[in-house]
Amino acid sequence: MLTVEECKKVVKPRLSEARWKHSQNVSKEAVRLAKKYGADPQKAEIAGLLHDVMKDTAPEEQLQMMQRFGIILTNIELAAPKLWHAMSGAAFLERELGVRDADILNAIRYHTTARDGMSLLERVVYIADFTSAERDYDGVEQMREAVDISLETAMEEGLVFTIQDLSSLRSPIHPDTFRAYNEVIIQKKEK
């Protein structure tokens, strides 16, 4: 596994100053949430730092990388380039940098869409990305309150926010997002 310092050396040169600050904030929030909810803080710190490693890479370059690695995009994924950095980032880290920890790779891969069956680390990184210190979108305070109630409450809020936001923009919504939402709602009803 890469050390925190190695992660910083990989990520910082690939990102704008604002995106680097965001990655540091997500990492810090992921560690806080990991400690609060019982995930591995070291993995949370690393996944938080690495989650946007490809975010500032040109879409054409991301697409070429995914094709080179044999990643076949669905029509929904092709229509949503904002999702590519999660897929290309996980592939880059695994294939180019030798990251082998599946939980870290999945936390990076699904930090944009979520999915059903998310691990604790995946959920921590997904929510940390929503609630990091520099975030100032409408509803961020509600998300921050939700995460202090429970991780499940925060997941529900995050998924509802994503589905409402994308549908209001008439943008495609990834099936993984719907599956994650349905899983959270069903689990809530079963309690």
PDB file of C-alpha atoms in Angstrom:
ATOM      1  CA  MET A   1       0.000   0.000   0.000  1.00  0.00           C
ATOM      2  CA  LEU A   2       1.184   3.516  -0.779  1.00  0.00           C
ATOM      3  CA  THR A   3       2.135   5.646   2.189  1.00  0.00           C
ATOM      4  CA  VAL A   4       0.422   8.977   2.787  1.00  0.00           C
ATOM      5  CA  GLU A   5       3.559  10.811   1.669  1.00  0.00           C
ATOM      6  CA  GLU A   6       3.743   8.736  -1.536  1.00  0.00           C
ATOM      7  CA  CYS A   7       0.077   9.536  -2.200  1.00  0.00           C
ATOM      8  CA  LYS A   8       0.740  13.237  -1.812  1.00  0.00           C
ATOM      9  CA  LYS A   9       3.669  13.051  -4.258  1.00  0.00           C
ATOM     10  CA  VAL A  10       1.450  11.311  -6.818  1.00  0.00           C
ATOM     11  CA  VAL A  11      -1.652  13.453  -6.445  1.00  0.00           C
ATOM     12  CA  LYS A  12      -0.487  17.026  -5.847  1.00  0.00           C
ATOM     13  CA  PRO A  13       1.236  17.539  -9.234  1.00  0.00           C
ATOM     14  CA  ARG A  14      -1.838  16.189 -11.056  1.00  0.00           C
ATOM     15  CA  LEU A  15      -4.317  18.633  -9.497  1.00  0.00           C
ATOM     16  CA  SER A  16      -5.060  22.337  -9.449  1.00  0.00           C
ATOM     17  CA  GLU A  17      -4.470  24.093  -6.130  1.00  0.00           C
ATOM     18  CA  ALA A  18      -8.228  24.129  -5.395  1.00  0.00           C
ATOM     19  CA  ARG A  19      -8.628  20.431  -6.215  1.00  0.00           C
ATOM     20  CA  TRP A  20      -5.561  19.573  -4.109  1.00  0.00           C
ATOM     21  CA  LYS A  21      -7.085  21.486  -1.179  1.00  0.00           C
ATOM     22  CA  HIS A  22     -10.341  19.586  -1.712  1.00  0.00           C
ATOM     23  CA  SER A  23      -8.509  16.239  -1.716  1.00  0.00           C
ATOM     24  CA  GLN A  24      -6.751  17.122   1.535  1.00  0.00           C
ATOM     25  CA  ASN A  25     -10.090  18.142   3.077  1.00  0.00           C
ATOM     26  CA  VAL A  26     -11.798  14.943   1.923  1.00  0.00           C
ATOM     27  CA  SER A  27      -8.934  12.955   3.387  1.00  0.00           C
ATOM     28  CA  LYS A  28      -9.235  14.755   6.719  1.00  0.00           C
ATOM     29  CA  GLU A  29     -13.011  14.289   6.814  1.00  0.00           C
ATOM     30  CA  ALA A  30     -12.676  10.633   5.785  1.00  0.00           C
ATOM     31  CA  VAL A  31     -10.319  10.026   8.711  1.00  0.00           C
ATOM     32  CA  ARG A  32     -12.777  11.727  11.085  1.00  0.00           C
ATOM     33  CA  LEU A  33     -15.677   9.627   9.783  1.00  0.00           C
ATOM     34  CA  ALA A  34     -13.581   6.439   9.809  1.00  0.00           C
ATOM     35  CA  LYS A  35     -12.803   6.968  13.482  1.00  0.00           C
ATOM     36  CA  LYS A  36     -16.435   7.802  14.252  1.00  0.00           C
ATOM     37  CA  TYR A  37     -17.921   4.815  12.414  1.00  0.00           C
ATOM     38  CA  GLY A  38     -15.207   2.170  12.715  1.00  0.00           C
ATOM     39  CA  ALA A  39     -13.500   2.137   9.319  1.00  0.00           C
ATOM     40  CA  ASP A  40      -9.723   1.967   8.905  1.00  0.00           C
ATOM     41  CA  PRO A  41      -8.445   5.565   9.334  1.00  0.00           C
ATOM     42  CA  GLN A  42      -5.248   4.923   7.356  1.00  0.00           C
ATOM     43  CA  LYS A  43      -7.173   3.580   4.358  1.00  0.00           C
ATOM     44  CA  ALA A  44      -9.640   6.457   4.680  1.00  0.00           C
ATOM     45  CA  GLU A  45      -6.795   8.991   4.635  1.00  0.00           C
ATOM     46  CA  ILE A  46      -5.245   7.407   1.550  1.00  0.00           C
ATOM     47  CA  ALA A  47      -8.542   6.981  -0.330  1.00  0.00           C
ATOM     48  CA  GLY A  48      -9.476  10.575   0.466  1.00  0.00           C
ATOM     49  CA  LEU A  49      -6.192  11.887  -0.895  1.00  0.00           C
ATOM     50  CA  LEU A  50      -6.411   9.739  -4.029  1.00  0.00           C
ATOM     51  CA  HIS A  51     -10.136   9.958  -4.829  1.00  0.00           C
ATOM     52  CA  ASP A  52      -9.804  12.770  -7.405  1.00  0.00           C
ATOM     53  CA  VAL A  53      -6.377  11.828  -8.804  1.00  0.00           C
ATOM     54  CA  MET A  54      -7.726  12.028 -12.390  1.00  0.00           C
ATOM     55  CA  LYS A  55     -10.234  14.873 -11.880  1.00  0.00           C
ATOM     56  CA  ASP A  56      -8.095  17.507 -13.609  1.00  0.00           C
ATOM     57  CA  THR A  57      -6.999  15.178 -16.412  1.00  0.00           C
ATOM     58  CA  ALA A  58      -8.518  15.998 -19.809  1.00  0.00           C
ATOM     59  CA  PRO A  59     -11.590  13.877 -20.593  1.00  0.00           C
ATOM     60  CA  GLU A  60     -10.027  12.663 -23.853  1.00  0.00           C
ATOM     61  CA  GLU A  61      -6.993  11.403 -21.930  1.00  0.00           C
ATOM     62  CA  GLN A  62      -9.217   9.688 -19.361  1.00  0.00           C
ATOM     63  CA  LEU A  63     -11.208   8.029 -22.143  1.00  0.00           C
ATOM     64  CA  GLN A  64      -8.028   6.820 -23.858  1.00  0.00           C
ATOM     65  CA  MET A  65      -6.712   5.445 -20.571  1.00  0.00           C
ATOM     66  CA  MET A  66      -9.927   3.546 -19.886  1.00  0.00           C
ATOM     67  CA  GLN A  67      -9.910   2.114 -23.404  1.00  0.00           C
ATOM     68  CA  ARG A  68      -6.275   1.080 -22.969  1.00  0.00           C
ATOM     69  CA  PHE A  69      -7.188  -0.704 -19.734  1.00  0.00           C
ATOM     70  CA  GLY A  70     -10.155  -2.449 -21.346  1.00  0.00           C
ATOM     71  CA  ILE A  71     -12.851  -0.534 -19.460  1.00  0.00           C
ATOM     72  CA  ILE A  72     -16.039  -0.606 -21.516  1.00  0.00           C
ATOM     73  CA  LEU A  73     -18.295   2.346 -20.722  1.00  0.00           C
ATOM     74  CA  THR A  74     -22.066   2.021 -20.804  1.00  0.00           C
ATOM     75  CA  ASN A  75     -24.152   4.538 -22.746  1.00  0.00           C
ATOM     76  CA  ILE A  76     -24.955   6.292 -19.454  1.00  0.00           C
ATOM     77  CA  GLU A  77     -21.261   6.505 -18.554  1.00  0.00           C
ATOM     78  CA  LEU A  78     -20.367   7.787 -22.021  1.00  0.00           C
ATOM     79  CA  ALA A  79     -23.003  10.511 -21.607  1.00  0.00           C
ATOM     80  CA  ALA A  80     -21.658  11.545 -18.187  1.00  0.00           C
ATOM     81  CA  PRO A  81     -17.972  12.539 -18.434  1.00  0.00           C
ATOM     82  CA  LYS A  82     -18.121  13.856 -14.837  1.00  0.00           C
ATOM     83  CA  LEU A  83     -18.114  10.205 -13.734  1.00  0.00           C
ATOM     84  CA  TRP A  84     -14.994   9.257 -15.686  1.00  0.00           C
ATOM     85  CA  HIS A  85     -12.443  10.471 -13.153  1.00  0.00           C
ATOM     86  CA  ALA A  86     -13.643   7.901 -10.611  1.00  0.00           C
ATOM     87  CA  MET A  87     -13.307   5.008 -13.068  1.00  0.00           C
ATOM     88  CA  SER A  88     -10.072   6.212 -14.663  1.00  0.00           C
ATOM     89  CA  GLY A  89      -8.657   7.100 -11.240  1.00  0.00           C
ATOM     90  CA  ALA A  90      -9.189   3.622  -9.822  1.00  0.00           C
ATOM     91  CA  ALA A  91      -7.760   2.059 -12.992  1.00  0.00           C
ATOM     92  CA  PHE A  92      -4.740   4.391 -12.991  1.00  0.00           C
ATOM     93  CA  LEU A  93      -3.981   3.636  -9.348  1.00  0.00           C
ATOM     94  CA  GLU A  94      -4.287  -0.112  -9.836  1.00  0.00           C
ATOM     95  CA  ARG A  95      -2.578  -0.492 -13.202  1.00  0.00           C
ATOM     96  CA  GLU A  96      -0.004   2.296 -13.166  1.00  0.00           C
ATOM     97  CA  LEU A  97       0.823   2.619  -9.465  1.00  0.00           C
ATOM     98  CA  GLY A  98       0.212  -0.941  -8.296  1.00  0.00           C
ATOM     99  CA  VAL A  99      -2.445  -0.189  -5.671  1.00  0.00           C
ATOM    100  CA  ARG A 100      -3.913  -3.586  -4.798  1.00  0.00           C
ATOM    101  CA  ASP A 101      -6.226  -2.797  -1.899  1.00  0.00           C
ATOM    102  CA  ALA A 102      -9.697  -3.506  -3.341  1.00  0.00           C
ATOM    103  CA  ASP A 103     -11.443  -1.474  -0.650  1.00  0.00           C
ATOM    104  CA  ILE A 104      -9.411   1.655  -1.454  1.00  0.00           C
ATOM    105  CA  LEU A 105      -9.861   1.124  -5.196  1.00  0.00           C
ATOM    106  CA  ASN A 106     -13.631   0.661  -4.792  1.00  0.00           C
ATOM    107  CA  ALA A 107     -13.892   3.735  -2.551  1.00  0.00           C
ATOM    108  CA  ILE A 108     -12.324   5.741  -5.374  1.00  0.00           C
ATOM    109  CA  ARG A 109     -14.259   3.982  -8.134  1.00  0.00           C
ATOM    110  CA  TYR A 110     -17.678   4.561  -6.522  1.00  0.00           C
ATOM    111  CA  HIS A 111     -17.209   7.948  -4.847  1.00  0.00           C
ATOM    112  CA  THR A 112     -19.314   9.603  -7.576  1.00  0.00           C
ATOM    113  CA  THR A 113     -22.130   7.111  -8.166  1.00  0.00           C
ATOM    114  CA  ALA A 114     -22.208   5.011  -4.991  1.00  0.00           C
ATOM    115  CA  ARG A 115     -23.490   1.438  -5.466  1.00  0.00           C
ATOM    116  CA  ASP A 116     -25.349  -1.229  -3.559  1.00  0.00           C
ATOM    117  CA  GLY A 117     -23.260  -3.314  -1.185  1.00  0.00           C
ATOM    118  CA  MET A 118     -20.817  -0.494  -0.401  1.00  0.00           C
ATOM    119  CA  SER A 119     -18.196  -1.256   2.222  1.00  0.00           C
ATOM    120  CA  LEU A 120     -17.838   0.969   5.262  1.00  0.00           C
ATOM    121  CA  LEU A 121     -14.780   2.642   3.716  1.00  0.00           C
ATOM    122  CA  GLU A 122     -16.647   3.277   0.452  1.00  0.00           C
ATOM    123  CA  ARG A 123     -19.484   4.977   2.334  1.00  0.00           C
ATOM    124  CA  VAL A 124     -17.046   7.034   4.421  1.00  0.00           C
ATOM    125  CA  VAL A 125     -15.272   8.383   1.317  1.00  0.00           C
ATOM    126  CA  TYR A 126     -18.568   8.982  -0.528  1.00  0.00           C
ATOM    127  CA  ILE A 127     -19.869  11.096   2.359  1.00  0.00           C
ATOM    128  CA  ALA A 128     -16.519  12.793   3.063  1.00  0.00           C
ATOM    129  CA  ASP A 129     -16.555  14.054  -0.519  1.00  0.00           C
ATOM    130  CA  PHE A 130     -19.979  15.647   0.131  1.00  0.00           C
ATOM    131  CA  THR A 131     -19.060  17.207   3.465  1.00  0.00           C
ATOM    132  CA  SER A 132     -15.419  18.285   3.183  1.00  0.00           C
ATOM    133  CA  ALA A 133     -14.576  21.655   4.723  1.00  0.00           C
ATOM    134  CA  GLU A 134     -14.522  23.741   1.536  1.00  0.00           C
ATOM    135  CA  ARG A 135     -17.927  22.525   0.264  1.00  0.00           C
ATOM    136  CA  ASP A 136     -20.520  25.306   0.182  1.00  0.00           C
ATOM    137  CA  TYR A 137     -23.408  24.048  -1.982  1.00  0.00           C
ATOM    138  CA  ASP A 138     -27.040  24.527  -0.939  1.00  0.00           C
ATOM    139  CA  GLY A 139     -27.750  21.743   1.522  1.00  0.00           C
ATOM    140  CA  VAL A 140     -24.201  21.099   2.733  1.00  0.00           C
ATOM    141  CA  GLU A 141     -25.102  21.988   6.317  1.00  0.00           C
ATOM    142  CA  GLN A 142     -27.954  19.463   6.219  1.00  0.00           C
ATOM    143  CA  MET A 143     -25.474  16.862   4.955  1.00  0.00           C
ATOM    144  CA  ARG A 144     -23.045  17.695   7.757  1.00  0.00           C
ATOM    145  CA  GLU A 145     -25.835  17.344  10.318  1.00  0.00           C
ATOM    146  CA  ALA A 146     -26.909  14.023   8.762  1.00  0.00           C
ATOM    147  CA  VAL A 147     -23.403  12.552   8.970  1.00  0.00           C
ATOM    148  CA  ASP A 148     -23.311  13.256  12.679  1.00  0.00           C
ATOM    149  CA  ILE A 149     -26.622  11.396  13.139  1.00  0.00           C
ATOM    150  CA  SER A 150     -25.515   8.268  11.308  1.00  0.00           C
ATOM    151  CA  LEU A 151     -23.683   7.153   8.209  1.00  0.00           C
ATOM    152  CA  GLU A 152     -26.930   5.619   6.895  1.00  0.00           C
ATOM    153  CA  THR A 153     -28.753   8.950   7.293  1.00  0.00           C
ATOM    154  CA  ALA A 154     -25.943  10.713   5.451  1.00  0.00           C
ATOM    155  CA  MET A 155     -25.997   8.117   2.655  1.00  0.00           C
ATOM    156  CA  GLU A 156     -29.731   8.617   2.244  1.00  0.00           C
ATOM    157  CA  GLU A 157     -29.328  12.409   2.149  1.00  0.00           C
ATOM    158  CA  GLY A 158     -26.435  12.204  -0.305  1.00  0.00           C
ATOM    159  CA  LEU A 159     -28.240   9.858  -2.663  1.00  0.00           C
ATOM    160  CA  VAL A 160     -31.470  11.890  -2.568  1.00  0.00           C
ATOM    161  CA  PHE A 161     -29.457  15.050  -3.242  1.00  0.00           C
ATOM    162  CA  THR A 162     -27.676  13.434  -6.200  1.00  0.00           C
ATOM    163  CA  ILE A 163     -30.839  12.016  -7.770  1.00  0.00           C
ATOM    164  CA  GLN A 164     -32.752  15.290  -7.360  1.00  0.00           C
ATOM    165  CA  ASP A 165     -29.846  17.374  -8.669  1.00  0.00           C
ATOM    166  CA  LEU A 166     -29.240  15.228 -11.732  1.00  0.00           C
ATOM    167  CA  SER A 167     -32.931  14.875 -12.565  1.00  0.00           C
ATOM    168  CA  SER A 168     -33.442  18.659 -12.250  1.00  0.00           C
ATOM    169  CA  LEU A 169     -30.654  19.101 -14.814  1.00  0.00           C
ATOM    170  CA  ARG A 170     -32.180  16.383 -17.025  1.00  0.00           C
ATOM    171  CA  SER A 171     -28.886  14.501 -16.758  1.00  0.00           C
ATOM    172  CA  PRO A 172     -28.543  10.727 -16.864  1.00  0.00           C
ATOM    173  CA  ILE A 173     -28.444   8.984 -13.496  1.00  0.00           C
ATOM    174  CA  HIS A 174     -26.189   5.972 -13.152  1.00  0.00           C
ATOM    175  CA  PRO A 175     -27.995   2.708 -12.278  1.00  0.00           C
ATOM    176  CA  ASP A 176     -25.507   2.201  -9.425  1.00  0.00           C
ATOM    177  CA  THR A 177     -26.911   5.345  -7.793  1.00  0.00           C
ATOM    178  CA  PHE A 178     -30.461   4.015  -7.971  1.00  0.00           C
ATOM    179  CA  ARG A 179     -29.345   0.638  -6.602  1.00  0.00           C
ATOM    180  CA  ALA A 180     -27.546   2.331  -3.701  1.00  0.00           C
ATOM    181  CA  TYR A 181     -30.591   4.488  -2.967  1.00  0.00           C
ATOM    182  CA  ASN A 182     -32.956   1.523  -3.057  1.00  0.00           C
ATOM    183  CA  GLU A 183     -30.699  -0.494  -0.766  1.00  0.00           C
ATOM    184  CA  VAL A 184     -30.496   2.350   1.785  1.00  0.00           C
ATOM    185  CA  ILE A 185     -34.273   2.893   1.745  1.00  0.00           C
ATOM    186  CA  ILE A 186     -35.082  -0.816   2.034  1.00  0.00           C
ATOM    187  CA  GLN A 187     -32.625  -1.260   4.911  1.00  0.00           C
ATOM    188  CA  LYS A 188     -34.164   1.752   6.649  1.00  0.00           C
ATOM    189  CA  LYS A 189     -37.668   0.288   6.340  1.00  0.00           C
ATOM    190  CA  GLU A 190     -36.461  -3.071   7.679  1.00  0.00           C
ATOM    191  CA  LYS A 191     -35.173  -1.492  10.917  1.00  0.00           C
TER     192      LYS A 191
END
